[in-house]
Short mmCIF file of C-alpha atoms and ligand atoms in Angstrom, two decimals:
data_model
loop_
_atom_site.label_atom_id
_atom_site.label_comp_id
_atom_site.label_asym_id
_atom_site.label_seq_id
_atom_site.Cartn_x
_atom_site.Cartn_y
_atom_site.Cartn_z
CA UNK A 246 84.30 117.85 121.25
CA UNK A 247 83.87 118.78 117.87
CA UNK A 248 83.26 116.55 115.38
CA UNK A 249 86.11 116.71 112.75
CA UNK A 250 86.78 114.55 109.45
CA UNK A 251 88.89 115.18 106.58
CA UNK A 252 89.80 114.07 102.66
CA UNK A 253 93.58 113.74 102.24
CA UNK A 254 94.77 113.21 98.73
CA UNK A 255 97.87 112.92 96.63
CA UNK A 256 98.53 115.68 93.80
CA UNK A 257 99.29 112.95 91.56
CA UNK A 258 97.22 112.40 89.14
CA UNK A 259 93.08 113.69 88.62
CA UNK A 260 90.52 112.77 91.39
CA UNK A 261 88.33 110.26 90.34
CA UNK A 262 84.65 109.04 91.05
CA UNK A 263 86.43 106.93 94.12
CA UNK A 264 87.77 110.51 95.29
CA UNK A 265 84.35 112.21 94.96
CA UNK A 266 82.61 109.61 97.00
CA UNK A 267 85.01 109.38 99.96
CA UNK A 268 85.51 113.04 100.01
CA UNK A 269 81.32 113.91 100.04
CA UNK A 270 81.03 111.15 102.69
CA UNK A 271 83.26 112.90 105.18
CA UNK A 272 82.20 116.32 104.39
CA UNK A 273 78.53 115.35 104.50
CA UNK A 274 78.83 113.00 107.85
CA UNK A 275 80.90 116.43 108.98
CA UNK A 276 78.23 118.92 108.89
CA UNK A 277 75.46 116.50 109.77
CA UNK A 278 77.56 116.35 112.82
CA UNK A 279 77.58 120.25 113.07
CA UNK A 280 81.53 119.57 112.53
CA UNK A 281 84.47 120.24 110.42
CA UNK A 282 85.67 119.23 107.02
CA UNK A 283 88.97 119.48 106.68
CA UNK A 284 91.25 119.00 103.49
CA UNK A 285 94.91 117.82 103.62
CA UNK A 286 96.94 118.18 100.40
CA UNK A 287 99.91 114.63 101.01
CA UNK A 288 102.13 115.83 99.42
CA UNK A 289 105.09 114.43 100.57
CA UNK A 290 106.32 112.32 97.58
CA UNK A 291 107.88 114.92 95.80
CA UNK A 292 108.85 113.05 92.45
CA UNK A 293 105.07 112.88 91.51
CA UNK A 294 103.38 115.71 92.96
CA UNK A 295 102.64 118.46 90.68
CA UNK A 296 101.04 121.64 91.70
CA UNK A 297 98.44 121.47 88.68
CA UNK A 298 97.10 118.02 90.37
CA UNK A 299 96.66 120.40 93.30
CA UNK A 300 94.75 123.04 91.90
CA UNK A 301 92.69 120.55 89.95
CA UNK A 302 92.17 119.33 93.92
CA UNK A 303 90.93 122.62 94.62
CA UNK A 304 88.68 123.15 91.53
CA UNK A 305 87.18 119.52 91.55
CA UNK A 306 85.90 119.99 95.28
CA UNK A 307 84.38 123.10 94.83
CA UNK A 308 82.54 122.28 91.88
CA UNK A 309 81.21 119.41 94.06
CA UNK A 310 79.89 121.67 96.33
CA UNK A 311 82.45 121.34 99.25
CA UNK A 312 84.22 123.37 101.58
CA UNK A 313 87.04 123.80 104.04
CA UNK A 314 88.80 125.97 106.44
CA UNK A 315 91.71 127.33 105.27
CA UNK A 316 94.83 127.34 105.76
CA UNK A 317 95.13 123.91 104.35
CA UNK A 318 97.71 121.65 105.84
CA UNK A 319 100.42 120.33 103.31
CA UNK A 320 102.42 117.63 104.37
CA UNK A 321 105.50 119.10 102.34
CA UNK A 322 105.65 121.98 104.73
CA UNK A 323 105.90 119.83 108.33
CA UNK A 324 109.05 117.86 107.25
CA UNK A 325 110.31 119.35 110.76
CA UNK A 326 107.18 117.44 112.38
CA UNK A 327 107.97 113.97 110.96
CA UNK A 328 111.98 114.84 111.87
CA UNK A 329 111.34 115.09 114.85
CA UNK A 330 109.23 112.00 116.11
CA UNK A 331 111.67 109.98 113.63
CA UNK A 332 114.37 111.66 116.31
CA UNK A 333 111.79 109.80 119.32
CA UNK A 334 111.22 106.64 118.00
CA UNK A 335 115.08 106.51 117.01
CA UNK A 336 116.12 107.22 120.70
CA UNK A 337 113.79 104.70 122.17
CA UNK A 338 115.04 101.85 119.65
CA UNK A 339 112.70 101.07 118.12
CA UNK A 340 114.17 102.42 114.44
CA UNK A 341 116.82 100.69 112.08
CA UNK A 342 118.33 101.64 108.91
CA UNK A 343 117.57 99.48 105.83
CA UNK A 344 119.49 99.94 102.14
CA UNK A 345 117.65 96.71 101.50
CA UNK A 346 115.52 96.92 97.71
CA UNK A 347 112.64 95.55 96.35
CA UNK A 348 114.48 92.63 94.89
CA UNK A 349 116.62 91.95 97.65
CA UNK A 350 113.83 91.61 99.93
CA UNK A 351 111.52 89.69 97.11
CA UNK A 352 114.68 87.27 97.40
CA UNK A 353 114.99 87.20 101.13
CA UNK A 354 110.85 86.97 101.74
CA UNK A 355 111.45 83.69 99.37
CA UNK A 356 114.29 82.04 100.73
CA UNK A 357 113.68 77.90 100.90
CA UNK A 358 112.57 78.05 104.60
CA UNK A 359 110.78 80.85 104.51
CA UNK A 360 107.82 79.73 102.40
CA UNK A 361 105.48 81.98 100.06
CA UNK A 362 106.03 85.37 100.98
CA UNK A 363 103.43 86.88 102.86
CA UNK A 364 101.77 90.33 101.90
CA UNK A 365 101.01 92.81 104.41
CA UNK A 366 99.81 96.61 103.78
CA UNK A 367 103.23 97.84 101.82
CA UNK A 368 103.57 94.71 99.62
CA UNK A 369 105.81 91.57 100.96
CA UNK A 370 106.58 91.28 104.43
CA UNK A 371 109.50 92.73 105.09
CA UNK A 372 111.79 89.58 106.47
CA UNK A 373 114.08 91.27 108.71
CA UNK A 374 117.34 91.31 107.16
CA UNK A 375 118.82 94.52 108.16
CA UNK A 376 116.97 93.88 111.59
CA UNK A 377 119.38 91.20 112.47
CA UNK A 378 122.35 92.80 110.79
CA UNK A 379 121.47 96.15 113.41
CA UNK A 380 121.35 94.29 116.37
CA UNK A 381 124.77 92.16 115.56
CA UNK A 382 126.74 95.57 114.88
CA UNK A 383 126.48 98.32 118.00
CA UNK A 384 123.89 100.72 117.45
CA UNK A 385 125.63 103.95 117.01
CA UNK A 386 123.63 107.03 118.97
CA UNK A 387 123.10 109.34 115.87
CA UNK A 388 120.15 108.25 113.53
CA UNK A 389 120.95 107.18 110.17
CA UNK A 390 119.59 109.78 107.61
CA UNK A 391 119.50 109.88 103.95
CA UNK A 392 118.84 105.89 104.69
CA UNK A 393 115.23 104.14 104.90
CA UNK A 394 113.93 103.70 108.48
CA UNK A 395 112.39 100.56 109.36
CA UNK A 396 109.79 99.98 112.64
CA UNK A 397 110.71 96.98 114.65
CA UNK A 398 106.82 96.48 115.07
CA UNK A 399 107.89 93.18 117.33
CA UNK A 400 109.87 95.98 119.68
CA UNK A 401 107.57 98.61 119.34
CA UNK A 402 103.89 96.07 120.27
CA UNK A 403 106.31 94.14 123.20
CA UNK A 404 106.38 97.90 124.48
CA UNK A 405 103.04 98.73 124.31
CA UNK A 406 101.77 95.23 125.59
CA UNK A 407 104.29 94.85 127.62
CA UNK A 408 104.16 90.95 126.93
CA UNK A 409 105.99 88.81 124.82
CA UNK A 410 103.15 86.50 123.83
CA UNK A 411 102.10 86.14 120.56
CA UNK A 412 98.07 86.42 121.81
CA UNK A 413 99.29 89.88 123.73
CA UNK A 414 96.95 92.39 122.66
CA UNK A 415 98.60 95.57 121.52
CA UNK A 416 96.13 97.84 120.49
CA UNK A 417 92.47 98.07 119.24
CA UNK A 418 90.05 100.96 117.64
CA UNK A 419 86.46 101.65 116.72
CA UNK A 420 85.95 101.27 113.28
CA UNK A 421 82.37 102.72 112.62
CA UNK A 422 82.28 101.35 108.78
CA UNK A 423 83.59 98.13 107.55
CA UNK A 424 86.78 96.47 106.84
CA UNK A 425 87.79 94.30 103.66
CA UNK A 426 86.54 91.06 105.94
CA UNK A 427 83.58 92.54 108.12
CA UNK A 428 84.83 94.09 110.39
CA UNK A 429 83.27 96.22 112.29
CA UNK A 430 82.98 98.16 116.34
CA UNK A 431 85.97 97.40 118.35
CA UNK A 432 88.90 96.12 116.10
CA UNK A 433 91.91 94.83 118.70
CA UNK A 434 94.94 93.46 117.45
CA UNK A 435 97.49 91.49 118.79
CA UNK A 436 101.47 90.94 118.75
CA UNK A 437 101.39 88.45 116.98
CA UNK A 438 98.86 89.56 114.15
CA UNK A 439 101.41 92.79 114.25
CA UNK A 440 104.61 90.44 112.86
CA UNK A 441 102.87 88.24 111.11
CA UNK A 442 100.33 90.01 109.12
CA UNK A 443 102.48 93.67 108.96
CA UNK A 444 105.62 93.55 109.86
CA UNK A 445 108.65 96.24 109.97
CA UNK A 446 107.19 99.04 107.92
CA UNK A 447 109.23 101.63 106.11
CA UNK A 448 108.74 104.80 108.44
CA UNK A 449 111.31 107.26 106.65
CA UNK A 450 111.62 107.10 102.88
CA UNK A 451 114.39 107.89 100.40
CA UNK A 452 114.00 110.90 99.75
CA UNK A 453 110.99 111.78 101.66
CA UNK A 454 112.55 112.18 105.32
CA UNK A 455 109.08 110.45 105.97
CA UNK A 456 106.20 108.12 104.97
CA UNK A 457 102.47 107.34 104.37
CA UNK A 458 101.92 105.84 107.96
CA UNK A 459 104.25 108.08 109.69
CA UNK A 460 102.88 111.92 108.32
CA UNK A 461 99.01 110.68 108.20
CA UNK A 462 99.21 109.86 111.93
CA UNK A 463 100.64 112.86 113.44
CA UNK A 464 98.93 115.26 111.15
CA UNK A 465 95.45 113.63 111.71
CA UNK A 466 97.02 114.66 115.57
CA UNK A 467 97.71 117.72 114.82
CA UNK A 468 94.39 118.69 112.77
CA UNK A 469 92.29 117.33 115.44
CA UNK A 470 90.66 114.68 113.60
CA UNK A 471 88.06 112.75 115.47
CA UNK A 472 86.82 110.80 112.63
CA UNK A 473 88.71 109.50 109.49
CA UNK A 474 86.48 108.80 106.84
CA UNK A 475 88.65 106.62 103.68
CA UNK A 476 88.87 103.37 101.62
CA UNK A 477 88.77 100.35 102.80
CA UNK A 478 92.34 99.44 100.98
CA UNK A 479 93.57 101.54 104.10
CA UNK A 480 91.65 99.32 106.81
CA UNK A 481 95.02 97.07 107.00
CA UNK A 482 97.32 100.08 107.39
CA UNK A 483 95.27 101.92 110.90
CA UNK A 484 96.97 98.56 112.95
CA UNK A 485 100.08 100.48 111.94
CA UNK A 486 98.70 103.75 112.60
CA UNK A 487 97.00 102.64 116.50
CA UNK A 488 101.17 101.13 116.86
CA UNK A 489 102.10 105.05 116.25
CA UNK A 490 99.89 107.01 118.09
CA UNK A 491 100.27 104.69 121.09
CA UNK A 492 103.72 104.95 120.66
CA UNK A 493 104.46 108.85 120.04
CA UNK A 494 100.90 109.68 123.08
CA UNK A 495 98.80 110.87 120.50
CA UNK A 496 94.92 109.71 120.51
CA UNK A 497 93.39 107.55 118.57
CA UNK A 498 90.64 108.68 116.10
CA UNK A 499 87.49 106.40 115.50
CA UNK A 500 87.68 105.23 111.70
CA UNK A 501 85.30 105.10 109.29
CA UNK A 502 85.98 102.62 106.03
CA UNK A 503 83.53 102.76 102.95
CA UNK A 504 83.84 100.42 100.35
CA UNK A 505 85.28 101.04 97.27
CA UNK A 506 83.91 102.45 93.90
CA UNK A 507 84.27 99.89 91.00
CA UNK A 508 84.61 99.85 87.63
CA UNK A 509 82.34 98.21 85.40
CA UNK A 510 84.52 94.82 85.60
CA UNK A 511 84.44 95.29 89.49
CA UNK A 512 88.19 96.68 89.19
CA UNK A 513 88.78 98.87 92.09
CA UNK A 514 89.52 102.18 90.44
CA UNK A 515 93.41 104.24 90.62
CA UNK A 516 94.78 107.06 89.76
CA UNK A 517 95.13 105.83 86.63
CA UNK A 518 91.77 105.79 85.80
CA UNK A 519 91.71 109.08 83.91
CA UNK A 520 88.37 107.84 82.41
CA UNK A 521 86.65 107.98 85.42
CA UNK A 522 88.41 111.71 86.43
CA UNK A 523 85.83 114.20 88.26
CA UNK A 524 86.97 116.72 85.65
CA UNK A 525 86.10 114.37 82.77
CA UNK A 526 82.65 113.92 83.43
CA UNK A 527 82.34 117.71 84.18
CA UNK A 528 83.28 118.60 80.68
CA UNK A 529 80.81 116.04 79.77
CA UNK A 530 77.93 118.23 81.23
CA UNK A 531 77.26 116.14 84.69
CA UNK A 532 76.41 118.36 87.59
CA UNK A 533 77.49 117.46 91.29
CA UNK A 534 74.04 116.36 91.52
CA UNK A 535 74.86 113.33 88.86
CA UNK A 536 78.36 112.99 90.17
CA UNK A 537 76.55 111.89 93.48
CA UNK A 538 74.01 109.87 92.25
CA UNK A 539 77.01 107.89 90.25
CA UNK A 540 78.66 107.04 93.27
CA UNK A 541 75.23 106.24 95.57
CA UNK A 542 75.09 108.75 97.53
N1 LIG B 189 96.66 110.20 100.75
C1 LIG B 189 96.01 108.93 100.76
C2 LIG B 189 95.50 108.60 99.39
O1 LIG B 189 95.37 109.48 98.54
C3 LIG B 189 94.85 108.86 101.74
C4 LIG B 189 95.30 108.87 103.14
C5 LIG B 189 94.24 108.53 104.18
O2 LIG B 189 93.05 108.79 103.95
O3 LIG B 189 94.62 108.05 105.24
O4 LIG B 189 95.22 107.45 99.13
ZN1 LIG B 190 117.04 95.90 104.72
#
C-alpha cells in the first residue's frame, strides 16, 4: 500500500510558520516513505475563502520546496459527496435538524442543573435541545435542508458498540505522534467519553450543505490517505472522525499529531498571525532553508 499523507488548508487568510511546519512534515515523512504528498484546498466555507489565499497556497509551497500531484481536490467542488452521505446518515437516524444559536445553546449548556458547561472540540457541548424536541414530534422521511444537522453521537456509538454502557468501547486508532495529554499508539474511546467529552456535532452547516468533520473524513477516503499528518488542536476532533468512517464503511487512517508552533509568549499561532505569514518572511530575504530551521525541522 502506498504510503499517502496530505496538507489541507483553508484559503482564508496567509499560511503561517505553523502551516510550513505541518505541511514539510507530511511531505517529508511522504517521500521518505517513497509515498505521496497530497494537497487539499477546504474550501468549503464560502464567506471567507478567497481565491488569492489560494494562490498564495500555491506560491508559498512551492517556494518551500514542495510538491503535489495534480489535480488538487477542492472541497467546494464535492458538495454532491457530502449530500449524499448526509442522505445515509439521515435515513439511518442518526441526523436531526437544529435552528438552535450560539446563545441559545450558551443558555441551555448553563441552565441551573446543568452545571459549568463543558467544552468539547466545536466549543460548548451541545446540550441536546432540539434532540429531545425531534424525538417528541414524528420524524418526517425527507431530510431537513437549508437547516443545521446535528449527530446523535449517543445513537450513532450505541450502533457501532452495540452496547448501551457508558464503558462500551466505540472505536479506537493509532495515533503515531502525540495528543494534547500524551497520548500516544492505540487511542480507544468509549460511549461514554463520546457524550460526555463531544457530544452532537454540527455535521451540515448553514450555508455549507456540510462541515469540518464531515468533508475531511470522506475526502481523506476518497484521496487514499493512509497517514494524516496535522496539529494537535485536531487530536480531539479524529474521535469524531473514527464515529464517521465506522459509520459511512470507510477505513480508518493512522494519525500523526505534531505539536504546535508558538509564538514568543507560547501563544499558539492563527490565521491571524499575519506577522508570522510564510510570505512575510520571504520578502524579508529567508530562504526555505531558514523557514525550516525556524520551525525545527
Ligand atoms: N483545514 C484544516 C485547517 O486548516 C485542517 C484539516 C485537517 O488537517 O484535518 O485547520
Ligand atoms: Zn438546537
Amino acid at each position: 500500500m502506498t504510503f499517502i499523507t496530505r496538507f489541507a488548508p483553508s484559503p482564508t487568510g496567509p499560511l503561517h510558520l505553523g502551516h510550513a511546519y505541518s505541511a514539510i512534515l507530511a511531505h517529508d515523512l511522504a517521500v521518505s516513505r517513497n509515498g505521496q504528498f497530497l494537497l487539499r484546498i477546504e474550501d468549503i466555507d464560502r464567506s471567507r475563502s478567497r481565491p488569492h489565499w489560494e494562490d498564495q497556497i500555491y506560491d508559498d509551497l512551492s517556494w518551500l520546496g514542495l510538491s503535489w500531484p495534480e489535480p488538487i481536490m477542492r472541497q467546494s467542488e464535492r458538495l454532491g459527496v457530502y449530500d449524499k452521505a448526509l442522505d445515509e446518515l439521515w435515513a439511518r437516524g442518526l441526523l436531526y435538524p437544529c435552528t438552535c444559536n450560539r446563545k441559545d445553546i450558551a443558555a441551555a449548556a448553563s441552565a441551573p442543573q446543568e452545571g459549568a458547561p463543558l467544552h468539547g472540540p466545536d466549543g460548548i457541548i451541545y446540550p441536546g435541545t432540539c434532540r429531545e424536541k425531534w424525538r417528541k414530534t414524528s420524524a418526517t422521511d425527507t431530510r431537513a435542508r437549508e437547516i443545521p444537522l446535528r449527530l446523535d453521537i449517543a445513537a450513532a456509538g450505541r450502533s457501532l458498540s452495540g452496547s448501551n454502557h457508558t464503558d462500551a468501547k466505540v472505536g479506537d486508532f493509532q495515533e503515531a505522534g502525540v495528543g494534547p495529554n500524551d497520548e500516544t499508539g492505540s487511542v480507544v474511546f468509549t460511549l461514554g467519553e463520546l457524550t460526555n467529552t463531544i457530544g452532537d456535532v454540527v455535521l451540515s452547516r448553514r450555508d455549507m450543505g456540510t462541515s469540518y468533520h464531515l468533508s475531511v473524513v470522506l475526502d481523506d477516503a476518497a484521496q487514499g490517505v493512509t497517514h494524516v499528518v496535522r496539529g494537535q488542536d485536531l487530536f480531539e476532533a479524529t474521535r469524531i472522525h473514527v464515529v464517521l468512517q465506522a459509520l459511512l464503511g470507510l477505513p480508518t487512517p493512522q494519525y500523526f499529531h505534531h505539536l504546535l508552533i508558538r509564538d514568543d509568549a507560547g501563544k499558539r499561532l492563527a490565521k491571524r498571525d499575519d506577522a508570522r505569514a510564510i510570505s512575510k518572511y520571504r520578502a524579508e530575504g529567508a530562504t526555505p532553508a531558514d523557514i525550516r530551521e525556524m520551525v525545527g525541522l
